[in-house]
Tab-separated table of C-alpha atoms and ligand atoms in Angstrom:
chain	number	residue	atom	x	y	z
A	10	MET	CA	-10.182	64.048	-48.954
A	11	ASN	CA	-8.384	66.596	-51.108
A	12	ASN	CA	-10.014	70.002	-50.506
A	13	SER	CA	-9.706	71.169	-54.108
A	14	SER	CA	-11.980	68.339	-55.333
A	15	PRO	CA	-15.679	68.882	-54.760
A	16	VAL	CA	-17.740	66.875	-52.326
A	17	LEU	CA	-20.813	65.298	-53.929
A	18	VAL	CA	-23.823	65.452	-51.594
A	19	THR	CA	-26.937	63.401	-52.373
A	20	GLY	CA	-30.247	64.623	-50.946
A	21	GLY	CA	-28.856	68.088	-50.286
A	22	ALA	CA	-32.257	69.784	-50.669
A	23	GLY	CA	-33.832	67.848	-47.787
A	24	PHE	CA	-33.805	68.702	-44.096
A	25	ILE	CA	-30.358	67.493	-43.019
A	26	GLY	CA	-28.967	67.871	-46.550
A	27	SER	CA	-29.754	71.579	-46.852
A	28	ASN	CA	-28.354	72.223	-43.378
A	29	PHE	CA	-25.228	70.256	-44.355
A	30	VAL	CA	-24.790	72.157	-47.647
A	31	LEU	CA	-25.130	75.584	-45.981
A	32	ASP	CA	-22.909	74.543	-43.093
A	33	TRP	CA	-20.242	73.184	-45.472
A	34	LEU	CA	-20.199	76.267	-47.671
A	35	SER	CA	-19.814	78.626	-44.720
A	36	ALA	CA	-17.489	76.473	-42.564
A	37	VAL	CA	-15.310	74.771	-45.215
A	38	GLY	CA	-16.024	76.769	-48.359
A	39	SER	CA	-14.615	74.245	-50.819
A	40	PRO	CA	-16.708	73.189	-53.861
A	41	LEU	CA	-19.857	71.140	-53.346
A	42	VAL	CA	-22.208	69.465	-55.834
A	43	ASN	CA	-25.732	68.747	-54.665
A	44	LEU	CA	-27.610	65.919	-56.429
A	45	ASP	CA	-31.273	65.786	-55.458
A	46	LYS	CA	-34.404	64.430	-57.109
A	47	ILE	CA	-36.576	67.072	-55.382
A	48	THR	CA	-39.252	64.740	-54.090
A	49	TYR	CA	-41.988	66.190	-51.857
A	50	ALA	CA	-39.258	66.443	-49.156
A	51	GLY	CA	-36.727	68.372	-51.246
A	52	ASN	CA	-36.953	72.152	-51.359
A	53	LEU	CA	-34.636	74.457	-53.306
A	54	GLN	CA	-35.919	77.416	-51.256
A	55	ASN	CA	-33.743	76.044	-48.428
A	56	LEU	CA	-30.674	76.655	-50.563
A	57	VAL	CA	-31.128	80.231	-51.731
A	58	ALA	CA	-28.106	81.261	-49.615
A	59	ALA	CA	-26.002	78.520	-51.251
A	60	GLU	CA	-26.495	80.103	-54.677
A	61	THR	CA	-24.225	82.980	-53.633
A	62	TYR	CA	-21.214	80.612	-53.415
A	63	SER	CA	-19.338	80.161	-56.699
A	64	GLY	CA	-18.302	76.639	-55.631
A	65	TYR	CA	-21.889	75.446	-55.291
A	66	SER	CA	-23.547	73.394	-58.070
A	67	PHE	CA	-26.938	71.760	-58.178
A	68	GLU	CA	-27.964	68.771	-60.299
A	69	ARG	CA	-31.544	67.573	-60.288
A	70	GLY	CA	-31.758	63.802	-60.629
A	71	ASP	CA	-32.351	60.386	-59.161
A	72	ILE	CA	-29.686	58.253	-57.453
A	73	CYS	CA	-31.311	55.265	-59.215
A	74	ASP	CA	-30.212	56.702	-62.605
A	75	ALA	CA	-26.808	55.113	-63.309
A	76	GLY	CA	-26.267	57.093	-66.540
A	77	LEU	CA	-26.733	60.376	-64.717
A	78	LEU	CA	-24.460	59.296	-61.858
A	79	HIS	CA	-21.664	58.331	-64.291
A	80	ARG	CA	-21.982	61.714	-66.017
A	81	ILE	CA	-21.911	63.639	-62.726
A	82	LEU	CA	-18.938	61.691	-61.370
A	83	ASN	CA	-16.966	62.154	-64.590
A	84	HIS	CA	-17.858	65.800	-64.942
A	85	TYR	CA	-17.219	67.006	-61.369
A	86	ALA	CA	-14.570	64.417	-60.336
A	87	PRO	CA	-15.504	64.570	-56.638
A	88	GLY	CA	-13.090	63.662	-53.875
A	89	ALA	CA	-15.877	62.451	-51.568
A	90	VAL	CA	-19.558	61.556	-51.451
A	91	VAL	CA	-21.858	62.348	-48.530
A	92	HIS	CA	-24.902	60.177	-49.160
A	93	LEU	CA	-28.050	61.556	-47.537
A	94	ALA	CA	-30.694	60.984	-50.239
A	95	ALA	CA	-33.446	58.770	-48.898
A	96	GLU	CA	-37.105	58.370	-48.230
A	97	SER	CA	-37.050	59.239	-44.534
A	98	HIS	CA	-40.517	59.231	-42.934
A	99	VAL	CA	-41.557	56.124	-40.977
A	100	ASP	CA	-45.324	56.751	-41.329
A	101	ARG	CA	-45.003	57.019	-45.121
A	102	SER	CA	-43.047	53.752	-45.170
A	103	LEU	CA	-45.940	52.055	-43.381
A	104	LEU	CA	-48.462	53.288	-45.951
A	105	GLY	CA	-46.226	52.765	-49.005
A	106	PRO	CA	-42.945	50.873	-48.556
A	107	GLY	CA	-42.153	50.575	-52.273
A	108	ASP	CA	-40.518	54.002	-52.637
A	109	PHE	CA	-38.313	53.195	-49.626
A	110	VAL	CA	-36.968	50.016	-51.170
A	111	GLN	CA	-36.465	51.820	-54.478
A	112	THR	CA	-34.514	54.840	-53.218
A	113	ASN	CA	-32.918	53.574	-50.017
A	114	VAL	CA	-31.898	50.120	-51.239
A	115	GLN	CA	-31.825	50.222	-55.053
A	116	GLY	CA	-30.659	53.857	-55.098
A	117	THR	CA	-27.819	53.223	-52.651
A	118	PHE	CA	-26.811	50.124	-54.634
A	119	CYS	CA	-26.770	52.133	-57.871
A	120	LEU	CA	-24.687	54.871	-56.256
A	121	LEU	CA	-22.227	52.335	-54.820
A	122	GLU	CA	-21.804	50.666	-58.195
A	123	CYS	CA	-21.236	53.960	-60.024
A	124	VAL	CA	-18.762	55.222	-57.416
A	125	ARG	CA	-16.950	51.869	-57.480
A	126	ALA	CA	-16.522	52.160	-61.262
A	127	TYR	CA	-15.417	55.808	-60.886
A	128	LEU	CA	-12.791	54.856	-58.270
A	129	GLU	CA	-11.236	52.360	-60.684
A	130	ARG	CA	-10.498	55.245	-63.052
A	131	LEU	CA	-8.789	57.385	-60.389
A	132	SER	CA	-5.050	57.462	-59.776
A	133	PRO	CA	-3.942	55.433	-56.717
A	134	ALA	CA	-3.225	58.675	-54.839
A	135	ARG	CA	-6.696	60.113	-55.478
A	136	ARG	CA	-8.337	56.768	-54.738
A	137	ALA	CA	-6.533	56.603	-51.388
A	138	GLU	CA	-7.928	60.004	-50.397
A	139	PHE	CA	-11.506	59.324	-51.523
A	140	ARG	CA	-14.248	58.893	-48.875
A	141	PHE	CA	-17.893	57.807	-49.095
A	142	ILE	CA	-19.954	58.804	-46.039
A	143	HIS	CA	-23.155	56.781	-45.780
A	144	VAL	CA	-25.613	58.638	-43.537
A	145	SER	CA	-27.852	56.227	-41.691
A	146	THR	CA	-30.072	56.073	-38.653
A	147	ASP	CA	-30.333	54.608	-35.160
A	148	GLU	CA	-33.635	52.987	-36.228
A	149	VAL	CA	-31.676	50.080	-37.756
A	150	TYR	CA	-31.053	48.829	-34.186
A	151	GLY	CA	-34.758	48.448	-33.399
A	152	THR	CA	-36.214	49.345	-30.034
A	153	LEU	CA	-34.927	49.501	-26.443
A	154	SER	CA	-36.669	48.674	-23.163
A	155	PRO	CA	-36.487	51.285	-20.375
A	156	GLY	CA	-33.417	49.842	-18.569
A	157	ASP	CA	-31.444	48.790	-21.663
A	158	PRO	CA	-28.070	50.434	-22.364
A	159	PRO	CA	-28.048	52.789	-25.387
A	160	PHE	CA	-27.203	51.492	-28.874
A	161	THR	CA	-23.481	51.094	-29.572
A	162	GLU	CA	-21.835	50.402	-32.929
A	163	SER	CA	-21.887	46.683	-32.093
A	164	THR	CA	-25.606	46.455	-31.231
A	165	ALA	CA	-27.252	43.852	-33.487
A	166	TYR	CA	-29.478	45.202	-36.247
A	167	ALA	CA	-33.225	44.630	-35.658
A	168	PRO	CA	-35.141	47.073	-37.890
A	169	ASN	CA	-38.887	47.210	-37.231
A	170	SER	CA	-40.399	49.504	-39.904
A	171	PRO	CA	-40.044	49.300	-43.686
A	172	TYR	CA	-38.061	52.567	-43.445
A	173	ALA	CA	-35.661	51.096	-40.876
A	174	ALA	CA	-35.365	47.848	-42.867
A	175	SER	CA	-34.539	49.757	-46.062
A	176	LYS	CA	-31.852	51.781	-44.253
A	177	ALA	CA	-30.471	48.599	-42.635
A	178	SER	CA	-30.309	46.998	-46.092
A	179	SER	CA	-28.377	49.963	-47.429
A	180	ASP	CA	-25.992	49.799	-44.444
A	181	PHE	CA	-25.349	46.123	-45.199
A	182	LEU	CA	-24.661	46.893	-48.857
A	183	VAL	CA	-22.156	49.563	-47.833
A	184	ARG	CA	-20.537	47.180	-45.343
A	185	SER	CA	-20.234	44.484	-48.012
A	186	TYR	CA	-18.566	46.922	-50.436
A	187	VAL	CA	-15.964	47.792	-47.801
A	188	HIS	CA	-15.195	44.144	-47.158
A	189	SER	CA	-15.461	42.852	-50.732
A	190	TYR	CA	-13.956	45.701	-52.730
A	191	GLY	CA	-11.983	47.772	-50.227
A	192	PHE	CA	-14.531	50.517	-50.880
A	193	PRO	CA	-13.582	53.606	-48.787
A	194	ALA	CA	-16.907	54.004	-46.936
A	195	ILE	CA	-17.747	55.109	-43.419
A	196	THR	CA	-21.295	54.702	-42.049
A	197	THR	CA	-22.894	56.976	-39.475
A	198	ASN	CA	-26.008	56.061	-37.461
A	199	CYS	CA	-27.658	59.118	-35.975
A	200	SER	CA	-30.587	59.715	-33.637
A	201	ASN	CA	-33.572	62.061	-34.213
A	202	ASN	CA	-32.551	65.414	-35.664
A	203	TYR	CA	-34.438	68.668	-35.230
A	204	GLY	CA	-33.872	72.224	-36.444
A	205	PRO	CA	-34.582	74.539	-39.404
A	206	PHE	CA	-35.911	73.244	-42.750
A	207	GLN	CA	-37.460	70.024	-41.392
A	208	PHE	CA	-40.511	69.006	-43.389
A	209	PRO	CA	-43.636	69.398	-41.218
A	210	GLU	CA	-44.594	65.739	-41.388
A	211	LYS	CA	-42.047	65.073	-38.605
A	212	LEU	CA	-42.956	65.535	-34.946
A	213	LEU	CA	-41.503	68.944	-34.055
A	214	PRO	CA	-42.364	71.053	-37.121
A	215	LEU	CA	-45.785	69.385	-37.365
A	216	MET	CA	-46.534	70.287	-33.745
A	217	ILE	CA	-45.288	73.863	-34.225
A	218	ALA	CA	-47.412	74.335	-37.367
A	219	ASN	CA	-50.516	72.883	-35.722
A	220	ALA	CA	-50.083	74.799	-32.458
A	221	VAL	CA	-49.649	78.127	-34.251
A	222	ALA	CA	-52.850	77.414	-36.211
A	223	GLY	CA	-54.755	76.280	-33.098
A	224	LYS	CA	-55.116	72.738	-34.478
A	225	PRO	CA	-54.908	69.551	-32.365
A	226	LEU	CA	-51.432	68.203	-31.534
A	227	PRO	CA	-51.699	64.481	-32.413
A	228	VAL	CA	-49.616	62.458	-29.944
A	229	TYR	CA	-49.399	58.780	-30.959
A	230	GLY	CA	-50.454	56.218	-28.351
A	231	ASP	CA	-49.594	57.181	-24.765
A	232	GLY	CA	-46.816	59.579	-25.795
A	233	ARG	CA	-44.307	57.772	-23.549
A	234	GLN	CA	-42.074	56.694	-26.449
A	235	VAL	CA	-38.530	57.967	-26.027
A	236	ARG	CA	-36.411	59.667	-28.693
A	237	ASP	CA	-32.813	60.929	-28.374
A	238	TRP	CA	-32.841	64.409	-29.949
A	239	LEU	CA	-29.874	66.070	-31.651
A	240	TYR	CA	-29.762	69.565	-33.133
A	241	VAL	CA	-29.174	69.249	-36.890
A	242	GLY	CA	-26.160	71.589	-36.842
A	243	ASP	CA	-24.442	69.211	-34.418
A	244	HIS	CA	-25.110	66.317	-36.804
A	245	CYS	CA	-23.615	68.323	-39.689
A	246	ALA	CA	-20.509	69.092	-37.620
A	247	ALA	CA	-20.173	65.380	-36.821
A	248	LEU	CA	-20.423	64.451	-40.515
A	249	ARG	CA	-17.681	66.946	-41.397
A	250	LEU	CA	-15.430	65.417	-38.727
A	251	VAL	CA	-16.139	61.877	-39.934
A	252	LEU	CA	-15.317	62.918	-43.486
A	253	ASP	CA	-12.125	64.585	-42.334
A	254	ARG	CA	-10.812	62.071	-39.806
A	255	GLY	CA	-13.105	59.031	-39.596
A	256	ARG	CA	-11.560	55.616	-40.161
A	257	VAL	CA	-12.504	53.810	-43.374
A	258	GLY	CA	-14.732	50.782	-42.813
A	259	GLU	CA	-15.866	51.997	-39.391
A	260	THR	CA	-19.317	53.010	-38.239
A	261	TYR	CA	-19.948	55.911	-35.860
A	262	ASN	CA	-23.062	56.409	-33.750
A	263	ILE	CA	-24.105	60.054	-33.380
A	264	GLY	CA	-26.562	61.242	-30.741
A	265	GLY	CA	-27.226	63.995	-28.249
A	266	ARG	CA	-27.414	61.937	-25.022
A	267	ASN	CA	-30.774	63.597	-24.741
A	268	GLU	CA	-33.607	61.144	-24.201
A	269	GLN	CA	-37.084	62.648	-23.961
A	270	THR	CA	-40.566	61.165	-24.066
A	271	ASN	CA	-42.674	62.511	-26.923
A	272	LEU	CA	-45.148	63.926	-24.438
A	273	ASP	CA	-42.441	65.836	-22.562
A	274	THR	CA	-41.081	67.116	-25.870
A	275	VAL	CA	-44.482	68.375	-26.991
A	276	ARG	CA	-45.134	69.958	-23.587
A	277	LEU	CA	-41.765	71.726	-23.681
A	278	LEU	CA	-42.587	72.998	-27.145
A	279	CYS	CA	-45.985	74.241	-25.954
A	280	ALA	CA	-44.387	76.115	-23.047
A	281	LEU	CA	-41.946	77.784	-25.457
A	282	LEU	CA	-44.787	78.788	-27.764
A	283	ASP	CA	-46.739	80.236	-24.814
A	284	GLU	CA	-43.683	82.376	-24.029
A	285	LEU	CA	-42.836	83.395	-27.603
A	286	LEU	CA	-46.459	84.023	-28.666
A	287	PRO	CA	-47.875	85.823	-25.625
A	288	GLU	CA	-50.847	87.163	-27.630
A	289	SER	CA	-51.844	83.759	-29.070
A	290	PRO	CA	-55.549	82.921	-28.659
A	291	HIS	CA	-54.488	79.253	-28.443
A	292	LYS	CA	-52.643	79.599	-25.102
A	293	PRO	CA	-51.987	77.436	-23.222
A	294	HIS	CA	-50.913	75.439	-26.278
A	295	GLU	CA	-50.712	72.267	-24.188
A	296	GLY	CA	-54.512	72.267	-24.226
A	297	LEU	CA	-54.313	71.343	-27.929
A	298	ILE	CA	-52.693	67.940	-27.212
A	299	GLN	CA	-54.821	65.075	-28.497
A	300	PHE	CA	-53.927	61.395	-28.042
A	301	VAL	CA	-54.520	59.480	-31.293
A	302	ALA	CA	-54.135	55.884	-32.460
A	303	ASP	CA	-50.548	54.688	-32.198
A	304	ARG	CA	-48.135	54.098	-35.086
A	305	PRO	CA	-48.215	50.355	-35.924
A	306	GLY	CA	-45.077	48.629	-34.599
A	307	HIS	CA	-44.017	51.890	-32.931
A	308	ASP	CA	-40.479	51.607	-31.514
A	309	ARG	CA	-40.666	52.415	-27.815
A	310	ARG	CA	-37.235	53.865	-27.164
A	311	TYR	CA	-34.117	54.940	-29.052
A	312	ALA	CA	-30.910	56.032	-27.330
A	313	ILE	CA	-27.425	56.428	-28.752
A	314	ASP	CA	-24.102	55.788	-27.055
A	315	ALA	CA	-21.912	58.364	-28.810
A	316	ALA	CA	-18.725	57.443	-26.893
A	317	LYS	CA	-16.824	56.284	-29.991
A	318	ILE	CA	-17.159	59.500	-32.012
A	319	GLU	CA	-16.521	61.542	-28.862
A	320	ARG	CA	-13.375	59.587	-28.041
A	321	GLU	CA	-11.930	59.130	-31.543
A	322	LEU	CA	-12.899	62.385	-33.204
A	323	GLY	CA	-13.454	64.695	-30.237
A	324	TRP	CA	-17.022	65.462	-31.334
A	325	ARG	CA	-19.457	66.981	-28.806
A	326	PRO	CA	-22.839	68.576	-29.508
A	327	ALA	CA	-22.804	72.353	-29.095
A	328	GLU	CA	-26.541	72.661	-28.371
A	329	THR	CA	-28.469	71.370	-25.378
A	330	PHE	CA	-32.108	70.428	-25.942
A	331	ALA	CA	-33.169	73.694	-24.249
A	332	THR	CA	-30.997	75.912	-26.469
A	333	GLY	CA	-31.597	73.908	-29.650
A	334	LEU	CA	-35.351	73.747	-29.192
A	335	ARG	CA	-35.578	77.490	-28.560
A	336	ARG	CA	-33.497	78.188	-31.680
A	337	THR	CA	-35.707	75.849	-33.652
A	338	VAL	CA	-39.036	77.294	-32.509
A	339	GLU	CA	-37.741	80.824	-33.109
A	340	TRP	CA	-36.684	79.817	-36.634
A	341	TYR	CA	-40.120	78.397	-37.529
A	342	LEU	CA	-41.892	81.443	-36.082
A	343	ALA	CA	-39.610	83.744	-38.088
A	344	ASN	CA	-40.084	81.711	-41.277
A	345	ARG	CA	-43.821	81.258	-41.493
A	346	ASP	CA	-43.761	81.896	-45.240
A	347	TRP	CA	-41.453	78.854	-45.606
A	348	MET	CA	-43.944	76.778	-43.590
A	349	GLU	CA	-46.887	77.994	-45.655
A	350	GLN	CA	-45.110	77.241	-48.902
A	351	VAL	CA	-44.168	73.652	-47.963
A	352	MET	CA	-47.605	72.979	-46.473
A	353	SER	CA	-49.478	73.891	-49.628
A	354	GLY	CA	-50.671	71.370	-52.221
A	355	ALA	CA	-49.781	67.744	-51.647
A	356	TYR	CA	-49.039	68.306	-47.954
A	357	GLN	CA	-52.709	68.440	-46.995
A	358	HIS	CA	-53.344	65.193	-48.840
A	359	TRP	CA	-50.702	63.496	-46.639
A	360	ILE	CA	-52.175	64.940	-43.443
A	361	ASP	CA	-55.648	63.682	-44.381
A	362	ARG	CA	-54.289	60.250	-45.265
A	363	ASN	CA	-52.129	59.760	-42.147
A	364	TYR	CA	-54.245	61.324	-39.430
A	365	ALA	CA	-57.869	60.557	-40.419
A	366	ALA	CA	-57.170	56.837	-39.872
A	367	ARG	CA	-55.801	57.620	-36.389
A	368	GLY	CA	-59.042	59.280	-35.313
A	369	ALA	CA	-57.456	62.738	-35.098
A	370	ALA	CA	-59.994	65.551	-35.225
A	371	ASN	CA	-59.865	68.825	-37.167
A	372	GLN	CA	-56.505	68.452	-38.923
B	171	LIG	P1	-35.536	64.332	-46.008
B	171	LIG	O1	-36.669	63.422	-46.316
B	171	LIG	O2	-35.813	65.647	-45.387
B	171	LIG	O3	-34.690	64.618	-47.335
B	171	LIG	C1	-34.377	63.611	-48.247
B	171	LIG	C2	-33.841	64.281	-49.508
B	171	LIG	O4	-33.483	63.236	-50.432
B	171	LIG	C3	-34.875	65.160	-50.216
B	171	LIG	O5	-34.282	66.374	-50.623
B	171	LIG	C4	-35.291	64.331	-51.425
B	171	LIG	O6	-35.698	65.127	-52.535
B	171	LIG	C5	-34.012	63.563	-51.719
B	171	LIG	N1	-34.274	62.296	-52.428
B	171	LIG	C6	-35.205	61.355	-52.125
B	171	LIG	N2	-35.157	60.352	-53.004
B	171	LIG	C7	-34.150	60.648	-53.886
B	171	LIG	C8	-33.608	59.986	-55.008
B	171	LIG	N3	-34.087	58.802	-55.428
B	171	LIG	N4	-32.575	60.562	-55.655
B	171	LIG	C9	-32.077	61.756	-55.251
B	171	LIG	N5	-32.578	62.444	-54.203
B	171	LIG	C10	-33.594	61.889	-53.523
B	171	LIG	O7	-34.539	63.464	-45.106
B	171	LIG	P2	-33.627	63.931	-43.886
B	171	LIG	O8	-34.414	63.899	-42.640
B	171	LIG	O9	-32.876	65.134	-44.275
B	171	LIG	O10	-32.624	62.678	-43.828
B	171	LIG	C11	-31.457	62.655	-44.631
B	171	LIG	C12	-30.728	61.348	-44.374
B	171	LIG	O11	-30.375	61.248	-43.011
B	171	LIG	C13	-31.543	60.106	-44.701
B	171	LIG	O12	-30.698	59.149	-45.263
B	171	LIG	C14	-32.038	59.635	-43.339
B	171	LIG	O13	-32.248	58.247	-43.330
B	171	LIG	C15	-30.880	60.038	-42.456
B	171	LIG	N6	-31.221	60.336	-41.057
B	171	LIG	C16	-32.206	61.218	-40.748
B	171	LIG	C17	-32.473	61.518	-39.413
B	171	LIG	C18	-33.542	62.514	-39.020
B	171	LIG	O14	-33.832	62.633	-37.823
B	171	LIG	N7	-34.139	63.252	-39.936
B	171	LIG	C19	-31.733	60.896	-38.404
B	171	LIG	C20	-30.736	59.980	-38.761
B	171	LIG	C21	-30.476	59.721	-40.095
B	172	LIG	O1	-34.169	58.113	-35.077
B	172	LIG	C1	-33.798	58.669	-36.304
B	172	LIG	C2	-35.029	58.820	-37.166
B	172	LIG	O2	-35.782	59.893	-36.616
B	172	LIG	C3	-34.714	59.089	-38.637
B	172	LIG	O3	-34.041	57.992	-39.173
B	172	LIG	C4	-36.009	59.339	-39.418
B	172	LIG	O4	-35.701	59.692	-40.755
B	172	LIG	C5	-36.747	60.487	-38.756
B	172	LIG	O5	-37.981	60.688	-39.410
B	172	LIG	C6	-36.987	60.182	-37.276
B	172	LIG	O6	-37.913	59.066	-37.122
B	172	LIG	P1	-39.092	59.091	-36.029
B	172	LIG	O7	-40.121	58.147	-36.463
B	172	LIG	O8	-38.541	58.952	-34.648
B	172	LIG	O9	-39.561	60.646	-36.198
B	172	LIG	P2	-40.991	61.334	-36.252
B	172	LIG	O10	-40.763	62.807	-36.220
B	172	LIG	O11	-41.863	60.777	-37.313
B	172	LIG	O12	-41.619	60.908	-34.848
B	172	LIG	C7	-40.949	61.178	-33.627
B	172	LIG	C8	-41.767	60.527	-32.516
B	172	LIG	O13	-43.020	61.242	-32.397
B	172	LIG	C9	-42.145	59.085	-32.808
B	172	LIG	O14	-42.123	58.355	-31.598
B	172	LIG	C10	-43.568	59.174	-33.347
B	172	LIG	C11	-44.139	60.384	-32.628
B	172	LIG	N1	-45.151	61.166	-33.372
B	172	LIG	C12	-44.851	61.554	-34.633
B	172	LIG	C13	-45.746	62.288	-35.383
B	172	LIG	C14	-45.426	62.712	-36.792
B	172	LIG	C15	-46.337	61.517	-32.790
B	172	LIG	O15	-46.602	61.169	-31.604
B	172	LIG	N2	-47.232	62.239	-33.510
B	172	LIG	C16	-47.005	62.630	-34.798
B	172	LIG	O16	-47.897	63.272	-35.419
């Protein structure tokens, strides 16, 4: 893309989005427009540092609103879109799939249509430079058995949750636009991210918040499910590389080659908290682990083969799980006011709704 044109980021006030926006502004520094609806998962507090950059603009709105999208595209004339806006939590998709179909499928369709119309108005030179990065997930591939090879870009799609199915649908729409219209999209499928600004409905920040408060740590089922963790900053660096040098029409798997069972992850976290909070009355934090009813249809194992992005774009994660997890725990301990703010109000309603049915005590 041409660096003088802004990049339009959707969902830039969420977990990965806010990390991407801050990373972009400090590493690249060229103009960026953030379009976000500010659902329960969006938080403008994450972006206070972005406000100091003159090239940063924020627009509050819904990717399902075609009129708004046309206005934003015409007004800012972006040279690229990085599409992160989504409903992202699997447990919420099980209790209410409608929002997932609306934003992830209908919203992506609306965005594709508006960008397609916008591209028709661009000069051939600008159109040739334009890129649309569709940020997706490894969950579209379904689940692996213990001895299976990791997911590659040619693994067949087999989504198992409404969340995964809605993301798979959006991936198929993007693929069809590439093939039918020559739409300049690239799709990325990434494994589990962790790091600063993650909403504490997801495993790691939820466990940190509960452990600090001396509340039970609700591990689903037997805790032997495997996830392939990647530090969010490494995902952001990968997205920048894909935008810069990825091949149009291709998909790239992104992952940390870092498979861990949930139980091992929670135990590692507890050991870190014991070390970083030596005065805590809740030590050893591992004693707070409580096994609760499993997630329905819970995928047993995810693992990403990241060979293609490593080979083609030279991407490698900078953080190991040990360094990334320490950074992450230190960030949450240093930002307890952020935690308290996001956990007020509607958050408690979600915790009651999700965990009471699992037989979790004292949430
Ligand atoms: P998140 O839930 O933290 O943030 C989503 C953001 O999108 C929020 O700021 C929200 O306000 C915004 N949003 C939701 N609906 C919108 C709408 N209709 N219009 C405009 N904005 C809307 O999600 P995240 O974890 O940061 O994930 C970002 C993207 O990355 C998603 O597409 C997700 O599927 C994908 N992804 C996430 C992970 C992960 O581990 N978190 C891994 C791989 C891929
Ligand atoms: O793999 C990429 C995906 O990773 C992204 O596409 C999703 O947006 C993101 O939410 C994440 O999905 P998971 O379902 O893997 O993440 P979550 O943090 O919800 O759960 C991680 C694992 O921990 C999973 O096996 C379920 C388990 N878990 C989760 C919670 C919230 C628990 O055991 N207890 C919990 O309380």
